[in-house]
């Protein structure tokens, strides 16, 4: 479906992945986690660090405010770490690792990331305590039942995209060429761009 009906979306995701996937992979590898977990962020935000859901989930990994606060992320009028690609990835990797330590099953961990551990605990209990995603899946909320298959579908669509003549465009910057600068006073992008002689889009 993605490869036939959403070709422009796949090209856009492949292009963004050139920048974001190395960040994700470095953090996942550091924790000896499956690198395929990077596709979770594709489904969550379409790799848009400024994405905000109707429920208020924010950033690449779509953290809700309460969850982010509980995990220790900094959110003030000056910064929101949910929007920071590196920081949010570190928190998301730690969170997924924690969920995996509970269930011993990466697919259940991904489901809990989507629906919350409470809903997945109920599903596991309804499946006679078997901690296996495919056995517990029918007892999950409908949206969560679709969540893991969506991740698997987008993973295969992006992995095999070149066989369907879909290729990424060259991103404006490689992630190694971008610096993170913490600013302690309110500063408009327009003023910052003027100081650095850059376009506003290059700073956001």
Short mmCIF file of N, CA and C in Angstrom, two decimals, residues 7-192:
data_model
loop_
_atom_site.label_atom_id
_atom_site.label_comp_id
_atom_site.label_asym_id
_atom_site.label_seq_id
_atom_site.Cartn_x
_atom_site.Cartn_y
_atom_site.Cartn_z
N UNK A 7 3.73 7.01 -2.61
CA UNK A 7 5.10 7.08 -3.09
C UNK A 7 5.79 8.37 -2.65
N UNK A 8 5.09 9.49 -2.70
CA UNK A 8 5.70 10.76 -2.29
C UNK A 8 6.01 10.76 -0.80
N UNK A 9 5.15 10.12 -0.01
CA UNK A 9 5.41 10.02 1.43
C UNK A 9 6.67 9.21 1.69
N UNK A 10 6.82 8.09 0.99
CA UNK A 10 8.01 7.25 1.18
C UNK A 10 9.28 8.01 0.81
N UNK A 11 9.26 8.76 -0.28
CA UNK A 11 10.44 9.55 -0.67
C UNK A 11 10.76 10.57 0.42
N UNK A 12 9.73 11.23 0.95
CA UNK A 12 9.93 12.20 2.03
C UNK A 12 10.53 11.54 3.26
N UNK A 13 10.01 10.37 3.64
CA UNK A 13 10.52 9.66 4.82
C UNK A 13 11.95 9.17 4.60
N UNK A 14 12.24 8.68 3.41
CA UNK A 14 13.60 8.23 3.11
C UNK A 14 14.59 9.39 3.22
N UNK A 15 14.17 10.56 2.77
CA UNK A 15 15.03 11.74 2.83
C UNK A 15 15.29 12.16 4.27
N UNK A 16 14.24 12.21 5.07
CA UNK A 16 14.39 12.57 6.48
C UNK A 16 15.20 11.52 7.23
N UNK A 17 15.01 10.25 6.83
CA UNK A 17 15.74 9.16 7.49
C UNK A 17 17.25 9.28 7.30
N UNK A 18 17.68 9.87 6.19
CA UNK A 18 19.11 10.07 5.96
C UNK A 18 19.72 10.90 7.09
N UNK A 19 18.92 11.81 7.65
CA UNK A 19 19.40 12.66 8.74
C UNK A 19 19.14 12.02 10.10
N UNK A 20 17.91 11.53 10.34
CA UNK A 20 17.53 11.10 11.68
C UNK A 20 17.94 9.67 12.05
N UNK A 21 17.95 8.76 11.08
CA UNK A 21 18.24 7.36 11.42
C UNK A 21 19.62 7.16 12.06
N UNK A 22 20.67 7.85 11.60
CA UNK A 22 21.96 7.66 12.29
C UNK A 22 21.91 8.06 13.77
N UNK A 23 21.11 9.08 14.10
CA UNK A 23 20.94 9.47 15.51
C UNK A 23 20.26 8.35 16.28
N UNK A 24 19.18 7.82 15.71
CA UNK A 24 18.43 6.74 16.36
C UNK A 24 19.31 5.50 16.54
N UNK A 25 19.99 5.14 15.46
CA UNK A 25 20.79 3.91 15.49
C UNK A 25 21.90 3.98 16.52
N UNK A 26 22.52 5.15 16.66
CA UNK A 26 23.60 5.30 17.64
C UNK A 26 23.10 5.06 19.05
N UNK A 27 21.92 5.60 19.38
CA UNK A 27 21.38 5.43 20.72
C UNK A 27 20.88 4.01 20.96
N UNK A 28 20.28 3.40 19.95
CA UNK A 28 19.81 2.01 20.09
C UNK A 28 20.99 1.05 20.22
N UNK A 29 22.01 1.27 19.40
CA UNK A 29 23.20 0.42 19.44
C UNK A 29 23.90 0.52 20.78
N UNK A 30 23.94 1.72 21.34
CA UNK A 30 24.58 1.95 22.63
C UNK A 30 23.95 1.08 23.73
N UNK A 31 22.66 0.79 23.56
CA UNK A 31 21.91 0.00 24.56
C UNK A 31 21.70 -1.43 24.11
N UNK A 32 22.35 -1.83 23.01
CA UNK A 32 22.21 -3.19 22.45
C UNK A 32 20.75 -3.52 22.16
N UNK A 33 20.04 -2.55 21.62
CA UNK A 33 18.63 -2.73 21.26
C UNK A 33 18.50 -2.93 19.75
N UNK A 34 17.41 -3.58 19.29
CA UNK A 34 17.23 -3.78 17.85
C UNK A 34 17.16 -2.45 17.11
N UNK A 35 17.94 -2.32 16.06
CA UNK A 35 17.95 -1.07 15.30
C UNK A 35 16.63 -0.82 14.59
N UNK A 36 15.85 -1.89 14.39
CA UNK A 36 14.56 -1.74 13.72
C UNK A 36 13.58 -0.88 14.53
N UNK A 37 13.87 -0.68 15.80
CA UNK A 37 12.99 0.17 16.62
C UNK A 37 12.94 1.61 16.12
N UNK A 38 13.88 1.97 15.28
CA UNK A 38 13.88 3.33 14.72
C UNK A 38 12.62 3.59 13.91
N UNK A 39 12.01 2.54 13.38
CA UNK A 39 10.81 2.74 12.55
C UNK A 39 9.60 3.13 13.40
N UNK A 40 9.68 2.94 14.69
CA UNK A 40 8.60 3.37 15.57
C UNK A 40 8.41 4.88 15.44
N UNK A 41 9.50 5.63 15.35
CA UNK A 41 9.40 7.08 15.22
C UNK A 41 8.80 7.49 13.87
N UNK A 42 8.98 6.65 12.85
CA UNK A 42 8.40 6.95 11.55
C UNK A 42 6.88 6.94 11.64
N UNK A 43 6.34 5.91 12.31
CA UNK A 43 4.89 5.82 12.48
C UNK A 43 4.38 6.89 13.43
N UNK A 44 5.16 7.17 14.47
CA UNK A 44 4.72 8.15 15.47
C UNK A 44 4.62 9.56 14.89
N UNK A 45 5.62 10.00 14.14
CA UNK A 45 5.67 11.42 13.77
C UNK A 45 5.99 11.70 12.31
N UNK A 46 6.16 10.65 11.49
CA UNK A 46 6.64 10.83 10.12
C UNK A 46 7.97 11.60 10.12
N UNK A 47 8.75 11.39 11.19
CA UNK A 47 10.08 11.98 11.34
C UNK A 47 10.03 13.51 11.33
N UNK A 48 9.03 14.04 12.00
CA UNK A 48 8.88 15.49 12.13
C UNK A 48 9.07 15.87 13.60
N UNK A 49 10.19 16.50 13.97
CA UNK A 49 10.44 16.82 15.38
C UNK A 49 9.47 17.85 15.95
N UNK A 50 8.75 18.54 15.08
CA UNK A 50 7.79 19.54 15.55
C UNK A 50 6.35 19.03 15.51
N UNK A 51 6.19 17.74 15.25
CA UNK A 51 4.84 17.17 15.17
C UNK A 51 4.14 17.25 16.53
N UNK A 52 2.86 17.60 16.49
CA UNK A 52 2.02 17.62 17.69
C UNK A 52 0.70 16.93 17.34
N UNK A 53 0.35 15.90 18.10
CA UNK A 53 -0.89 15.17 17.85
C UNK A 53 -2.07 15.94 18.42
N UNK A 54 -3.31 15.59 18.03
CA UNK A 54 -4.49 16.24 18.62
C UNK A 54 -4.55 16.07 20.14
N UNK A 55 -3.92 15.02 20.66
CA UNK A 55 -3.90 14.78 22.11
C UNK A 55 -2.75 15.53 22.80
N UNK A 56 -1.89 16.16 22.01
CA UNK A 56 -0.79 16.92 22.60
C UNK A 56 0.54 16.19 22.62
N UNK A 57 0.60 14.96 22.13
CA UNK A 57 1.89 14.25 22.05
C UNK A 57 2.79 15.02 21.08
N UNK A 58 4.07 15.15 21.45
CA UNK A 58 4.95 16.08 20.75
C UNK A 58 6.29 15.45 20.38
N UNK A 59 6.83 15.87 19.24
CA UNK A 59 8.17 15.49 18.85
C UNK A 59 8.26 14.24 18.01
N UNK A 60 9.49 13.85 17.68
CA UNK A 60 9.74 12.67 16.86
C UNK A 60 9.13 11.42 17.46
N UNK A 61 9.21 11.32 18.80
CA UNK A 61 8.76 10.11 19.49
C UNK A 61 7.41 10.29 20.17
N UNK A 62 6.78 11.43 19.94
CA UNK A 62 5.41 11.71 20.39
C UNK A 62 5.20 11.44 21.88
N UNK A 63 5.99 12.08 22.70
CA UNK A 63 5.81 11.99 24.15
C UNK A 63 4.65 12.88 24.60
N UNK A 64 3.75 12.33 25.40
CA UNK A 64 2.74 13.14 26.07
C UNK A 64 3.42 13.94 27.18
N UNK A 65 2.84 15.07 27.54
CA UNK A 65 3.44 15.95 28.54
C UNK A 65 3.68 15.20 29.85
N UNK A 66 2.64 14.49 30.33
CA UNK A 66 2.75 13.82 31.63
C UNK A 66 3.83 12.75 31.62
N UNK A 67 3.90 11.97 30.54
CA UNK A 67 4.92 10.92 30.43
C UNK A 67 6.31 11.54 30.39
N UNK A 68 6.46 12.60 29.59
CA UNK A 68 7.76 13.25 29.47
C UNK A 68 8.20 13.84 30.80
N UNK A 69 7.26 14.44 31.53
CA UNK A 69 7.58 15.03 32.82
C UNK A 69 8.01 13.95 33.81
N UNK A 70 7.27 12.84 33.79
CA UNK A 70 7.57 11.72 34.69
C UNK A 70 8.96 11.14 34.39
N UNK A 71 9.31 11.13 33.11
CA UNK A 71 10.61 10.58 32.72
C UNK A 71 11.76 11.55 32.98
N UNK A 72 11.43 12.80 33.31
CA UNK A 72 12.47 13.77 33.64
C UNK A 72 12.86 14.71 32.53
N UNK A 73 12.08 14.76 31.47
CA UNK A 73 12.39 15.66 30.37
C UNK A 73 12.08 17.11 30.77
N UNK A 74 12.87 18.03 30.26
CA UNK A 74 12.73 19.44 30.59
C UNK A 74 11.76 20.12 29.62
N UNK A 75 10.72 20.74 30.15
CA UNK A 75 9.75 21.44 29.32
C UNK A 75 9.42 22.76 29.98
N UNK A 76 9.88 23.84 29.38
CA UNK A 76 9.65 25.19 29.89
C UNK A 76 9.21 26.07 28.73
N UNK A 77 9.01 27.36 29.03
CA UNK A 77 8.64 28.29 27.96
C UNK A 77 9.80 28.51 26.99
N UNK A 78 11.01 28.15 27.43
CA UNK A 78 12.20 28.35 26.59
C UNK A 78 12.59 27.11 25.79
N UNK A 79 12.28 25.93 26.32
CA UNK A 79 12.64 24.72 25.60
C UNK A 79 11.68 23.58 25.91
N UNK A 80 11.59 22.69 24.98
CA UNK A 80 10.79 21.48 25.16
C UNK A 80 11.64 20.33 24.62
N UNK A 81 12.19 19.53 25.54
CA UNK A 81 13.12 18.48 25.11
C UNK A 81 12.44 17.41 24.26
N UNK A 82 11.12 17.38 24.25
CA UNK A 82 10.42 16.44 23.37
C UNK A 82 10.70 16.76 21.91
N UNK A 83 11.03 18.03 21.63
CA UNK A 83 11.30 18.46 20.26
C UNK A 83 12.77 18.34 19.88
N UNK A 84 13.61 18.00 20.83
CA UNK A 84 15.05 17.87 20.58
C UNK A 84 15.32 16.45 20.06
N UNK A 85 15.79 16.31 18.82
CA UNK A 85 15.98 14.96 18.25
C UNK A 85 16.87 14.05 19.08
N UNK A 86 18.00 14.55 19.58
CA UNK A 86 18.92 13.69 20.32
C UNK A 86 18.38 13.36 21.70
N UNK A 87 17.96 14.38 22.45
CA UNK A 87 17.47 14.15 23.81
C UNK A 87 16.23 13.26 23.82
N UNK A 88 15.28 13.54 22.94
CA UNK A 88 14.05 12.74 22.92
C UNK A 88 14.34 11.30 22.52
N UNK A 89 15.33 11.10 21.64
CA UNK A 89 15.70 9.75 21.24
C UNK A 89 16.31 8.98 22.41
N UNK A 90 17.12 9.66 23.20
CA UNK A 90 17.71 9.02 24.38
C UNK A 90 16.62 8.58 25.36
N UNK A 91 15.64 9.43 25.60
CA UNK A 91 14.55 9.10 26.51
C UNK A 91 13.67 7.99 25.93
N UNK A 92 13.40 8.06 24.63
CA UNK A 92 12.57 7.02 24.00
C UNK A 92 13.25 5.66 24.07
N UNK A 93 14.56 5.62 23.81
CA UNK A 93 15.31 4.36 23.87
C UNK A 93 15.29 3.80 25.29
N UNK A 94 15.50 4.66 26.28
CA UNK A 94 15.46 4.20 27.67
C UNK A 94 14.08 3.68 28.04
N UNK A 95 13.05 4.37 27.58
CA UNK A 95 11.67 3.97 27.89
C UNK A 95 11.35 2.62 27.25
N UNK A 96 11.71 2.45 25.99
CA UNK A 96 11.46 1.18 25.31
C UNK A 96 12.24 0.04 25.97
N UNK A 97 13.46 0.33 26.39
CA UNK A 97 14.27 -0.67 27.08
C UNK A 97 13.62 -1.08 28.39
N UNK A 98 13.08 -0.10 29.11
CA UNK A 98 12.37 -0.38 30.36
C UNK A 98 11.15 -1.25 30.11
N UNK A 99 10.39 -0.94 29.07
CA UNK A 99 9.20 -1.73 28.74
C UNK A 99 9.59 -3.16 28.35
N UNK A 100 10.70 -3.29 27.63
CA UNK A 100 11.15 -4.63 27.25
C UNK A 100 11.55 -5.45 28.47
N UNK A 101 12.13 -4.78 29.47
CA UNK A 101 12.53 -5.50 30.69
C UNK A 101 11.30 -6.03 31.43
N UNK A 102 10.15 -5.42 31.21
CA UNK A 102 8.90 -5.86 31.85
C UNK A 102 8.33 -7.07 31.11
N UNK A 103 8.30 -6.99 29.77
CA UNK A 103 7.59 -8.01 28.98
C UNK A 103 8.50 -9.06 28.34
N UNK A 104 9.77 -8.73 28.15
CA UNK A 104 10.66 -9.68 27.48
C UNK A 104 10.30 -9.91 26.03
N UNK A 105 9.57 -8.99 25.44
CA UNK A 105 9.08 -9.13 24.06
C UNK A 105 9.07 -7.73 23.46
N UNK A 106 9.85 -7.52 22.39
CA UNK A 106 9.95 -6.17 21.82
C UNK A 106 8.63 -5.70 21.23
N UNK A 107 7.85 -6.60 20.67
CA UNK A 107 6.57 -6.19 20.08
C UNK A 107 5.59 -5.76 21.16
N UNK A 108 5.62 -6.43 22.32
CA UNK A 108 4.80 -5.99 23.44
C UNK A 108 5.30 -4.66 23.98
N UNK A 109 6.60 -4.48 24.00
CA UNK A 109 7.17 -3.20 24.46
C UNK A 109 6.71 -2.07 23.56
N UNK A 110 6.72 -2.30 22.24
CA UNK A 110 6.25 -1.28 21.30
C UNK A 110 4.77 -1.00 21.50
N UNK A 111 4.01 -2.03 21.76
CA UNK A 111 2.57 -1.87 22.00
C UNK A 111 2.32 -1.05 23.26
N UNK A 112 3.12 -1.31 24.30
CA UNK A 112 2.99 -0.57 25.55
C UNK A 112 3.40 0.88 25.35
N UNK A 113 4.34 1.13 24.47
CA UNK A 113 4.73 2.51 24.14
C UNK A 113 3.53 3.25 23.57
N UNK A 114 2.73 2.55 22.79
CA UNK A 114 1.57 3.16 22.15
C UNK A 114 0.37 3.27 23.09
N UNK A 115 0.06 2.21 23.80
CA UNK A 115 -1.19 2.15 24.57
C UNK A 115 -1.02 2.36 26.06
N UNK A 116 0.22 2.30 26.54
CA UNK A 116 0.46 2.36 27.98
C UNK A 116 0.54 0.96 28.56
N UNK A 117 1.36 0.80 29.57
CA UNK A 117 1.59 -0.52 30.16
C UNK A 117 0.31 -1.11 30.74
N UNK A 118 -0.57 -0.26 31.27
CA UNK A 118 -1.81 -0.76 31.87
C UNK A 118 -2.64 -1.54 30.88
N UNK A 119 -2.82 -1.02 29.68
CA UNK A 119 -3.60 -1.71 28.66
C UNK A 119 -2.95 -3.00 28.21
N UNK A 120 -1.63 -2.99 28.13
CA UNK A 120 -0.93 -4.21 27.68
C UNK A 120 -0.95 -5.26 28.79
N UNK A 121 -0.85 -4.84 30.04
CA UNK A 121 -0.96 -5.78 31.15
C UNK A 121 -2.32 -6.48 31.13
N UNK A 122 -3.38 -5.73 30.85
CA UNK A 122 -4.73 -6.31 30.75
C UNK A 122 -4.79 -7.33 29.61
N UNK A 123 -4.18 -6.97 28.48
CA UNK A 123 -4.18 -7.87 27.32
C UNK A 123 -3.43 -9.16 27.62
N UNK A 124 -2.30 -9.05 28.30
CA UNK A 124 -1.52 -10.24 28.66
C UNK A 124 -2.31 -11.12 29.64
N UNK A 125 -2.96 -10.48 30.61
CA UNK A 125 -3.78 -11.27 31.55
C UNK A 125 -4.90 -11.99 30.82
N UNK A 126 -5.53 -11.31 29.85
CA UNK A 126 -6.62 -11.92 29.08
C UNK A 126 -6.11 -13.06 28.21
N UNK A 127 -4.81 -13.04 27.91
CA UNK A 127 -4.18 -14.11 27.11
C UNK A 127 -3.55 -15.16 28.03
N UNK A 128 -4.13 -15.30 29.21
CA UNK A 128 -3.67 -16.29 30.19
C UNK A 128 -2.22 -16.07 30.62
N UNK A 129 -1.83 -14.81 30.63
CA UNK A 129 -0.50 -14.49 31.14
C UNK A 129 0.64 -14.75 30.19
N UNK A 130 0.33 -15.13 28.93
CA UNK A 130 1.39 -15.41 27.96
C UNK A 130 1.93 -14.10 27.41
N UNK A 131 3.22 -13.83 27.64
CA UNK A 131 3.81 -12.57 27.20
C UNK A 131 4.33 -12.70 25.77
N UNK A 132 3.39 -12.78 24.86
CA UNK A 132 3.69 -12.90 23.44
C UNK A 132 2.73 -11.98 22.69
N UNK A 133 3.28 -11.10 21.88
CA UNK A 133 2.46 -10.10 21.21
C UNK A 133 1.34 -10.72 20.39
N UNK A 134 1.66 -11.73 19.59
CA UNK A 134 0.67 -12.27 18.66
C UNK A 134 -0.45 -12.98 19.39
N UNK A 135 -0.18 -13.47 20.60
CA UNK A 135 -1.23 -14.12 21.39
C UNK A 135 -2.08 -13.07 22.12
N UNK A 136 -1.44 -12.02 22.61
CA UNK A 136 -2.15 -10.99 23.37
C UNK A 136 -2.81 -9.93 22.48
N UNK A 137 -2.45 -9.88 21.22
CA UNK A 137 -2.87 -8.78 20.33
C UNK A 137 -4.38 -8.57 20.28
N UNK A 138 -5.14 -9.63 20.19
CA UNK A 138 -6.60 -9.49 20.05
C UNK A 138 -7.26 -8.89 21.28
N UNK A 139 -6.53 -8.82 22.36
CA UNK A 139 -7.09 -8.26 23.60
C UNK A 139 -6.67 -6.80 23.81
N UNK A 140 -5.95 -6.25 22.84
CA UNK A 140 -5.48 -4.86 22.94
C UNK A 140 -6.51 -3.91 22.34
N UNK A 141 -6.43 -2.61 22.67
CA UNK A 141 -7.27 -1.62 21.99
C UNK A 141 -7.06 -1.71 20.48
N UNK A 142 -8.10 -1.40 19.71
CA UNK A 142 -8.03 -1.57 18.25
C UNK A 142 -6.86 -0.81 17.64
N UNK A 143 -6.65 0.43 18.05
CA UNK A 143 -5.56 1.24 17.49
C UNK A 143 -4.21 0.55 17.72
N UNK A 144 -4.05 -0.05 18.89
CA UNK A 144 -2.78 -0.71 19.22
C UNK A 144 -2.62 -2.00 18.43
N UNK A 145 -3.73 -2.67 18.12
CA UNK A 145 -3.65 -3.86 17.28
C UNK A 145 -3.07 -3.53 15.91
N UNK A 146 -3.33 -2.31 15.45
CA UNK A 146 -2.83 -1.89 14.13
C UNK A 146 -1.42 -1.31 14.19
N UNK A 147 -0.97 -0.99 15.39
CA UNK A 147 0.28 -0.23 15.56
C UNK A 147 1.52 -1.00 15.11
N UNK A 148 1.71 -2.18 15.63
CA UNK A 148 2.90 -2.97 15.26
C UNK A 148 2.87 -3.35 13.77
N UNK A 149 1.73 -3.80 13.22
CA UNK A 149 1.70 -4.06 11.77
C UNK A 149 2.04 -2.83 10.93
N UNK A 150 1.64 -1.64 11.39
CA UNK A 150 2.01 -0.41 10.67
C UNK A 150 3.52 -0.22 10.66
N UNK A 151 4.15 -0.47 11.81
CA UNK A 151 5.60 -0.32 11.91
C UNK A 151 6.29 -1.32 10.99
N UNK A 152 5.81 -2.55 10.99
CA UNK A 152 6.40 -3.58 10.12
C UNK A 152 6.22 -3.20 8.65
N UNK A 153 5.03 -2.68 8.30
CA UNK A 153 4.76 -2.30 6.91
C UNK A 153 5.66 -1.16 6.45
N UNK A 154 5.82 -0.13 7.29
CA UNK A 154 6.64 1.01 6.89
C UNK A 154 8.12 0.60 6.84
N UNK A 155 8.51 -0.33 7.71
CA UNK A 155 9.89 -0.82 7.70
C UNK A 155 10.19 -1.50 6.36
N UNK A 156 9.31 -2.39 5.91
CA UNK A 156 9.53 -3.08 4.65
C UNK A 156 9.42 -2.12 3.46
N UNK A 157 8.49 -1.15 3.55
CA UNK A 157 8.33 -0.19 2.46
C UNK A 157 9.59 0.64 2.27
N UNK A 158 10.19 1.07 3.37
CA UNK A 158 11.40 1.89 3.28
C UNK A 158 12.61 1.04 2.90
N UNK A 159 12.67 -0.19 3.42
CA UNK A 159 13.81 -1.06 3.16
C UNK A 159 13.88 -1.47 1.69
N UNK A 160 12.70 -1.73 1.09
CA UNK A 160 12.66 -2.20 -0.29
C UNK A 160 12.28 -1.10 -1.28
N UNK A 161 12.31 0.14 -0.84
CA UNK A 161 11.86 1.25 -1.69
C UNK A 161 12.61 1.33 -3.01
N UNK A 162 13.92 1.04 -2.99
CA UNK A 162 14.70 1.17 -4.23
C UNK A 162 14.25 0.19 -5.29
N UNK A 163 13.67 -0.95 -4.86
CA UNK A 163 13.18 -1.91 -5.84
C UNK A 163 11.94 -1.39 -6.56
N UNK A 164 11.32 -0.36 -5.98
CA UNK A 164 10.15 0.28 -6.60
C UNK A 164 10.53 1.67 -7.14
N UNK A 165 11.85 1.86 -7.34
CA UNK A 165 12.40 3.09 -7.90
C UNK A 165 12.04 4.32 -7.07
N UNK A 166 12.10 4.14 -5.77
CA UNK A 166 11.88 5.24 -4.83
C UNK A 166 13.19 5.49 -4.10
N UNK A 167 13.71 6.71 -4.20
CA UNK A 167 15.02 7.01 -3.62
C UNK A 167 14.94 8.31 -2.83
N UNK A 168 15.78 8.43 -1.79
CA UNK A 168 15.77 9.67 -1.01
C UNK A 168 16.41 10.81 -1.78
N UNK A 169 15.93 12.01 -1.50
CA UNK A 169 16.64 13.19 -1.97
C UNK A 169 17.81 13.42 -1.02
N UNK A 170 18.76 14.21 -1.44
CA UNK A 170 19.89 14.51 -0.55
C UNK A 170 19.42 15.52 0.49
N UNK A 171 19.55 15.18 1.79
CA UNK A 171 19.14 16.15 2.82
C UNK A 171 20.05 17.37 2.81
N UNK A 172 19.53 18.48 3.31
CA UNK A 172 20.30 19.73 3.32
C UNK A 172 21.58 19.58 4.15
N UNK A 173 21.48 18.81 5.23
CA UNK A 173 22.63 18.65 6.13
C UNK A 173 22.73 17.20 6.58
N UNK A 174 23.97 16.76 6.80
CA UNK A 174 24.20 15.49 7.49
C UNK A 174 24.16 15.77 8.98
N UNK A 175 23.73 14.78 9.78
CA UNK A 175 23.58 15.05 11.21
C UNK A 175 24.90 15.45 11.88
N UNK A 176 26.03 15.01 11.31
CA UNK A 176 27.33 15.38 11.89
C UNK A 176 27.70 16.84 11.61
N UNK A 177 26.96 17.46 10.68
CA UNK A 177 27.25 18.85 10.32
C UNK A 177 26.42 19.84 11.14
N UNK A 178 25.56 19.32 11.99
CA UNK A 178 24.64 20.18 12.76
C UNK A 178 25.10 20.27 14.20
N UNK A 179 25.13 21.48 14.73
CA UNK A 179 25.51 21.70 16.12
C UNK A 179 24.28 22.00 16.96
N UNK A 180 24.31 21.55 18.21
CA UNK A 180 23.25 21.87 19.17
C UNK A 180 23.76 22.97 20.08
N UNK A 181 23.01 24.06 20.15
CA UNK A 181 23.40 25.20 20.97
C UNK A 181 22.26 25.51 21.94
N UNK A 182 22.57 25.56 23.24
CA UNK A 182 21.56 25.86 24.23
C UNK A 182 21.53 27.37 24.45
N UNK A 183 20.34 27.95 24.34
CA UNK A 183 20.17 29.39 24.51
C UNK A 183 19.38 29.63 25.80
N UNK A 184 19.85 30.53 26.62
CA UNK A 184 19.27 30.74 27.94
C UNK A 184 18.33 31.95 28.01
N UNK A 185 18.22 32.70 26.94
CA UNK A 185 17.28 33.82 26.88
C UNK A 185 16.38 33.63 25.67
N UNK A 186 15.21 34.27 25.73
CA UNK A 186 14.30 34.20 24.59
C UNK A 186 14.96 34.89 23.39
N UNK A 187 14.90 34.19 22.25
CA UNK A 187 15.53 34.70 21.05
C UNK A 187 14.71 34.24 19.85
N UNK A 188 14.28 35.17 19.04
CA UNK A 188 13.49 34.78 17.87
C UNK A 188 14.39 34.15 16.82
N UNK A 189 13.81 33.24 16.04
CA UNK A 189 14.59 32.63 14.96
C UNK A 189 15.05 33.68 13.97
N UNK A 190 14.21 34.70 13.75
CA UNK A 190 14.57 35.74 12.80
C UNK A 190 15.84 36.47 13.24
N UNK A 191 15.90 36.82 14.52
CA UNK A 191 17.07 37.53 15.04
C UNK A 191 18.30 36.62 15.02
N UNK A 192 18.11 35.36 15.44
CA UNK A 192 19.22 34.41 15.43
C UNK A 192 19.76 34.19 14.03
#
